[in-house]
Amino acid sequence: MERLDDLGFFHVVAVSETLTAAARELDVSLPVVSKRLKALEERLDVRLVHRGARRLALTAEGELYAARVEAILDQVRELDDLVGHRAGDLRGPIVVQATLGLGRAHVAPLIGEFTARHPRVRVRLHTSALPLRPHRREFDLAVHVGTPPDSTLRMRRLARNRRVPCAAPSYVDRRGTPERIEDLAAHDCIVLRENEGDFAVWRFGGAAQPRQVRVRGSLASNDGDIVTDWALQGRGIVMRSEWQVRPHLDSGALVRVLPGVPTPPADIYALLADDAHVPRRTAELVTHLAARLPDAITASRRPSR
């Protein structure tokens, strides 16, 4: 059991940005983590982690050990799931990662529904505007908007979506309406710095005829609600997911810019590691999200009475 505890400990270290972050995750002090890591390295007679790096970096031996640890822990999870399946109810932990806006607006409530039905499942939801990093195995399930960044991930579409350019009527009255995508380069565009590598490139068209334009403006944020609020204030044009701005478009608070120009799909996906056993509790959560998320998004578009 002590050896198995060491495997779980090193897995947390391996997927953490720093030893401080690992200590926070393990709910112990940094000296405790350092001491335990040193003891593990002494037992193995090998250095697993580079000291002094700004971010935690594994040695070549550490990378190998981390990969094998992940495989062993996956077998343990598979065994737990088999036993739990025979016992009947769902149980155990699930780590979910989602973008800030979607996580707050829809994923969190649906997870609440799921745990109400399955009280022995423990879900930890992490919302972030940072790019998804599948290689670090920081999640059991990620809810991602747009094309997944890693083709090796197993994915299931949860809801259809696309990004649309829009602005407040006050901005259009003041600055005019773009007639071509090239006209956007001369407009104040509000940039959302989320997930994609080149944030200032806005994409249009379909797969057969993709088009793009580099935009600029004085406002940018990694928070989707902030950039939407700036657009509502008439401060510029924003490119946002339709699920997020549809209520504002329906109410007239925002108007579609370049309505005749199509934008590529940015569907919402559930992502899982393709080389790992998926516990039944995680698979059931994905099924729950796929069944409920489209209705939740549609309901949020209806005006309140």
XYZ file of C-alpha atoms in Angstrom:
305
model
C 0.000 0.000 0.000
C 2.905 2.362 0.719
C 4.277 1.803 -2.778
C 0.840 2.495 -4.268
C 0.635 5.706 -2.222
C 4.013 6.695 -3.691
C 2.648 6.186 -7.192
C -0.341 8.404 -6.491
C 1.930 11.001 -4.910
C 4.296 11.116 -7.882
C 1.399 11.317 -10.334
C 0.247 14.528 -8.634
C 3.800 15.891 -8.748
C 4.205 14.989 -12.425
C 1.059 16.836 -13.577
C 1.666 19.930 -11.416
C 3.277 23.151 -12.611
C 5.400 23.467 -9.459
C 6.058 21.604 -6.231
C 4.044 24.320 -4.494
C 1.076 23.489 -6.715
C 1.548 19.787 -5.915
C 1.583 20.591 -2.190
C -1.632 22.548 -2.591
C -3.248 19.660 -4.462
C -2.113 17.123 -1.847
C -3.153 19.479 0.988
C 0.246 19.312 2.672
C 3.113 21.752 3.140
C 5.851 22.287 0.556
C 8.544 20.835 2.877
C 6.487 17.648 3.211
C 6.325 17.291 -0.584
C 10.054 17.982 -0.976
C 10.949 15.481 1.740
C 8.700 12.787 0.303
C 10.007 13.342 -3.226
C 13.577 13.108 -1.976
C 12.783 9.853 -0.139
C 11.208 8.411 -3.289
C 14.259 9.362 -5.378
C 16.578 7.824 -2.788
C 14.584 4.605 -2.783
C 14.735 4.427 -6.578
C 18.323 5.713 -6.634
C 17.487 8.099 -9.480
C 16.673 11.805 -9.926
C 13.055 12.273 -11.044
C 12.672 16.056 -10.979
C 15.046 18.820 -12.047
C 15.719 21.214 -9.178
C 15.872 24.945 -9.704
C 13.639 25.124 -12.796
C 11.057 27.921 -12.791
C 8.401 25.344 -13.588
C 8.490 21.760 -12.474
C 10.398 19.706 -15.045
C 10.855 15.951 -15.022
C 14.121 14.254 -15.877
C 14.141 11.604 -18.595
C 13.804 8.990 -15.832
C 11.015 11.032 -14.300
C 9.132 11.135 -17.609
C 9.438 7.358 -17.941
C 8.365 6.798 -14.335
C 5.409 9.154 -14.715
C 4.191 7.331 -17.835
C 4.402 3.939 -16.161
C 2.764 5.314 -13.008
C -0.143 6.590 -15.095
C -0.556 3.144 -16.681
C -0.518 1.394 -13.295
C -2.968 3.837 -11.737
C -5.216 3.419 -14.766
C -5.298 -0.335 -14.134
C -6.185 0.327 -10.506
C -9.012 2.655 -11.591
C -10.236 -0.001 -14.020
C -10.298 -2.574 -11.217
C -12.126 -0.138 -8.926
C -14.633 0.529 -11.659
C -15.219 -3.171 -12.230
C -15.877 -3.741 -8.542
C -18.006 -0.606 -8.319
C -20.039 -1.697 -11.344
C -20.853 -4.984 -9.639
C -21.804 -3.097 -6.512
C -24.352 -1.154 -8.575
C -23.991 2.558 -7.865
C -21.476 5.030 -9.230
C -18.674 6.132 -6.945
C -15.257 7.768 -6.957
C -13.614 11.019 -8.107
C -13.828 12.837 -11.448
C -11.653 15.821 -12.352
C -13.384 18.030 -14.943
C -11.822 20.950 -16.795
C -13.867 23.558 -18.669
C -13.541 27.066 -20.059
C -14.490 29.904 -17.717
C -17.753 31.022 -19.303
C -19.178 27.668 -20.322
C -18.035 26.063 -17.081
C -19.744 28.700 -14.973
C -22.934 29.009 -17.009
C -23.748 25.405 -17.902
C -21.195 22.741 -16.943
C -21.321 23.515 -13.207
C -25.135 23.292 -12.920
C -25.216 20.052 -14.907
C -22.508 18.554 -12.693
C -24.631 19.558 -9.718
C -27.539 17.611 -11.220
C -25.312 14.601 -11.788
C -23.919 14.455 -8.250
C -27.436 14.863 -6.836
C -28.344 11.638 -8.642
C -25.051 9.946 -7.756
C -24.013 11.215 -4.303
C -21.033 8.842 -4.045
C -19.348 10.500 -7.034
C -16.990 13.358 -6.130
C -16.449 15.910 -8.906
C -13.774 18.608 -8.892
C -14.444 21.224 -11.572
C -11.538 23.399 -12.689
C -12.377 26.361 -14.932
C -9.614 28.120 -16.799
C -8.906 30.366 -19.763
C -5.534 28.696 -20.257
C -5.013 26.376 -23.234
C -5.802 22.721 -22.728
C -2.684 20.620 -22.033
C -3.690 16.978 -22.560
C -0.148 15.644 -22.157
C -0.102 16.654 -18.479
C -3.166 14.519 -17.646
C -4.686 17.230 -15.460
C -8.250 16.023 -16.006
C -10.409 12.950 -16.422
C -12.823 14.873 -18.650
C -12.434 18.221 -20.415
C -15.314 20.237 -21.883
C -13.810 22.135 -24.798
C -15.189 24.671 -27.270
C -13.849 24.415 -30.809
C -11.428 22.083 -32.539
C -9.601 19.940 -29.956
C -5.896 20.801 -29.705
C -4.776 17.173 -29.704
C -5.990 14.630 -32.255
C -5.063 11.723 -29.958
C -7.886 12.606 -27.563
C -11.087 10.627 -27.528
C -13.976 13.042 -28.069
C -17.752 13.199 -28.123
C -19.724 16.179 -29.369
C -21.969 17.571 -26.651
C -23.600 20.451 -28.549
C -23.331 22.292 -31.843
C -21.975 25.820 -31.788
C -20.191 28.408 -33.903
C -18.512 31.729 -33.231
C -20.154 34.879 -34.591
C -18.939 38.496 -34.876
C -21.269 41.018 -33.271
C -21.393 44.534 -31.829
C -23.744 46.886 -30.011
C -26.017 49.063 -32.186
C -24.314 52.129 -30.673
C -20.952 50.988 -32.076
C -22.407 50.315 -35.525
C -24.111 53.735 -35.534
C -20.811 55.404 -34.617
C -18.345 53.442 -36.764
C -20.453 51.947 -39.513
C -21.007 48.349 -40.576
C -18.183 46.236 -42.097
C -19.172 44.958 -45.537
C -16.252 42.562 -46.065
C -14.120 40.603 -43.617
C -11.140 42.716 -44.700
C -12.986 45.770 -43.327
C -12.601 44.391 -39.805
C -8.918 45.377 -39.856
C -10.004 49.042 -39.694
C -12.423 48.524 -36.785
C -12.027 48.365 -33.022
C -12.117 44.631 -32.331
C -12.214 43.170 -28.838
C -9.998 40.106 -28.565
C -10.685 37.098 -26.380
C -7.368 35.489 -25.404
C -8.679 31.987 -24.787
C -7.398 28.572 -25.922
C -6.360 29.381 -29.478
C -2.763 30.244 -30.210
C -3.190 33.337 -32.442
C -5.943 35.229 -30.656
C -6.117 38.161 -33.080
C -6.864 36.032 -36.157
C -10.596 35.674 -36.794
C -11.647 32.857 -39.105
C -14.531 32.747 -41.563
C -15.860 30.453 -44.270
C -16.207 26.707 -44.349
C -13.734 23.869 -44.660
C -13.681 24.192 -48.463
C -12.958 27.956 -48.541
C -11.462 29.098 -45.241
C -10.744 32.801 -44.841
C -9.181 34.782 -42.054
C -8.359 38.326 -41.024
C -6.055 39.763 -38.391
C -7.929 42.205 -36.173
C -6.751 44.782 -33.685
C -8.128 47.001 -30.958
C -7.363 48.492 -27.570
C -9.240 45.897 -25.487
C -8.460 42.220 -24.825
C -9.151 39.796 -21.987
C -9.038 36.105 -21.163
C -12.558 36.322 -19.654
C -15.416 35.859 -22.106
C -17.931 37.700 -19.921
C -15.675 40.753 -19.798
C -15.248 40.993 -23.572
C -18.993 40.513 -24.054
C -19.702 43.322 -21.569
C -17.309 45.606 -23.471
C -19.176 44.819 -26.683
C -22.525 45.555 -24.989
C -21.073 48.932 -23.944
C -20.401 49.747 -27.599
C -16.627 49.569 -27.333
C -16.027 47.358 -30.354
C -16.758 44.216 -32.344
C -16.344 40.866 -30.643
C -16.178 37.292 -31.931
C -18.025 35.088 -29.454
C -19.612 31.661 -29.289
C -23.233 31.713 -30.371
C -24.287 29.893 -27.193
C -23.026 32.874 -25.199
C -24.316 35.846 -27.219
C -27.569 34.486 -28.643
C -29.717 36.065 -25.860
C -28.155 39.465 -26.619
C -28.717 39.008 -30.357
C -32.338 38.017 -29.766
C -32.930 41.048 -27.528
C -31.208 43.472 -29.900
C -28.518 44.434 -27.390
C -26.026 43.094 -29.936
C -26.345 42.851 -33.714
C -24.666 40.362 -36.017
C -21.794 41.779 -38.049
C -21.242 40.349 -41.564
C -24.370 38.163 -41.281
C -23.937 36.850 -44.822
C -20.442 35.505 -44.177
C -20.382 32.015 -42.604
C -18.106 31.150 -39.708
C -16.589 27.709 -39.112
C -18.111 25.399 -36.489
C -16.863 25.677 -32.908
C -18.768 22.762 -31.449
C -18.604 21.809 -27.793
C -16.827 18.513 -27.087
C -16.166 16.196 -24.197
C -12.507 15.143 -24.367
C -10.893 12.121 -22.728
C -7.472 10.513 -23.016
C -7.587 7.890 -25.757
C -5.066 5.565 -24.120
C -6.826 5.236 -20.771
C -9.660 3.209 -19.315
C -12.709 5.437 -18.897
C -14.437 4.666 -15.575
C -18.173 4.150 -15.738
C -18.751 7.232 -13.572
C -16.920 9.397 -16.133
C -18.709 7.811 -19.093
C -22.054 8.378 -17.367
C -21.181 12.039 -16.746
C -20.362 12.485 -20.446
C -23.713 10.921 -21.344
C -25.455 13.261 -18.912
C -23.755 16.327 -20.405
C -24.562 15.213 -23.966
C -28.219 14.738 -23.053
C -28.675 17.945 -21.065
C -26.291 20.569 -22.445
C -28.160 21.380 -25.702
C -31.403 21.888 -23.767
C -29.618 23.976 -21.119
C -28.166 26.249 -23.814
C -31.547 26.582 -25.539
C -33.283 27.384 -22.246
C -30.765 30.133 -21.503
C -31.757 31.848 -24.760
C -35.402 32.219 -23.736
C -36.289 35.615 -22.273
C -37.165 35.534 -18.572
C -40.724 36.417 -17.597
